Amino acid sequence: MEDLSKQISETILAVATNRGTCKSTCPSEIARMLFPEDWRKHMKAIVDIAIDLQHQGKVLITQKGLPIDVDDIKGPIRIKIS
């Protein structure tokens, strides 16, 4: 599982870095890249890792373009490089 977490983390960072600070990505896009057959079942892990990356100051999680409190996520989120 640790290798999978590392792969998810690296993919989130790569996609976010590639998009730059003005654009964001949906967690489902990361899930579809890594797990095209069963991406939905991996969404929680991807969001959890994105939250961890935000706590580390590496990404920013937003809703409607604004940073949110990741301890109280309701609804769809986006991930961008911080």
Coordinates of C-alpha atoms in Angstrom, one line a residue:
M1 CA 0.0 0.0 0.0
E2 CA 2.9 2.4 0.7
D3 CA 4.1 2.1 -2.9
L4 CA 0.6 2.8 -4.1
S5 CA 0.4 5.9 -1.8
K6 CA 3.7 7.1 -3.2
Q7 CA 2.5 6.6 -6.8
I8 CA -0.7 8.6 -6.0
S9 CA 1.3 11.3 -4.3
E10 CA 3.8 11.6 -7.2
T11 CA 1.0 11.7 -9.8
I12 CA -0.9 14.4 -7.9
L13 CA 2.2 16.5 -7.6
A14 CA 3.2 16.0 -11.3
V15 CA -0.2 16.9 -12.6
A16 CA -0.6 19.9 -10.3
T17 CA 2.9 21.1 -11.2
N18 CA 2.2 20.7 -14.9
R19 CA -1.0 22.7 -14.7
G20 CA 0.8 25.5 -12.8
T21 CA -0.6 27.8 -10.1
C22 CA -3.5 29.2 -12.2
K23 CA -5.2 25.9 -13.0
S24 CA -6.4 22.9 -10.9
T25 CA -7.2 19.3 -11.4
C26 CA -10.1 17.1 -10.2
P27 CA -9.2 14.1 -8.0
S28 CA -11.2 11.9 -10.4
E29 CA -8.7 12.8 -13.1
I30 CA -5.9 11.4 -11.0
A31 CA -8.0 8.3 -10.3
R32 CA -8.7 7.7 -14.0
M33 CA -5.1 8.1 -14.9
L34 CA -3.9 5.5 -12.3
F35 CA -6.9 3.2 -12.2
P36 CA -8.9 3.4 -15.4
E37 CA -10.9 0.2 -14.8
D38 CA -12.1 0.9 -11.3
W39 CA -11.1 4.5 -10.5
R40 CA -14.2 5.3 -8.3
K41 CA -13.1 2.9 -5.6
H42 CA -9.8 4.8 -5.3
M43 CA -11.2 8.2 -4.9
K44 CA -11.0 8.3 -1.0
A45 CA -7.4 7.3 -1.1
I46 CA -6.6 10.1 -3.6
V47 CA -8.5 12.7 -1.6
D48 CA -6.8 11.6 1.6
I49 CA -3.4 11.8 0.0
A50 CA -4.2 15.2 -1.5
I51 CA -5.2 16.4 2.0
D52 CA -1.9 15.1 3.4
L53 CA 0.0 17.0 0.6
Q54 CA -1.9 20.1 1.6
H55 CA -0.9 19.7 5.2
Q56 CA 2.7 19.4 4.0
G57 CA 2.2 22.7 2.0
K58 CA 2.7 21.1 -1.4
V59 CA -0.7 21.5 -2.8
L60 CA -3.8 23.6 -2.2
I61 CA -7.3 22.1 -2.1
T62 CA -10.1 24.4 -3.4
Q63 CA -13.8 24.6 -4.0
K64 CA -15.1 27.2 -6.5
G65 CA -11.6 28.5 -6.8
L66 CA -11.1 29.2 -3.1
P67 CA -9.0 27.4 -0.5
I68 CA -11.1 25.3 1.9
D69 CA -10.7 23.8 5.4
V70 CA -9.7 20.2 4.5
D71 CA -11.1 19.0 7.8
D72 CA -14.6 19.8 6.7
I73 CA -14.9 18.9 3.0
K74 CA -18.4 18.9 1.5
G75 CA -18.8 18.5 -2.2
P76 CA -16.4 18.4 -5.1
I77 CA -12.8 19.6 -4.7
R78 CA -10.0 20.6 -6.9
I79 CA -6.2 20.3 -6.4
K80 CA -3.6 22.8 -7.4
I81 CA 0.1 23.3 -6.8
S82 CA 0.7 25.7 -4.0

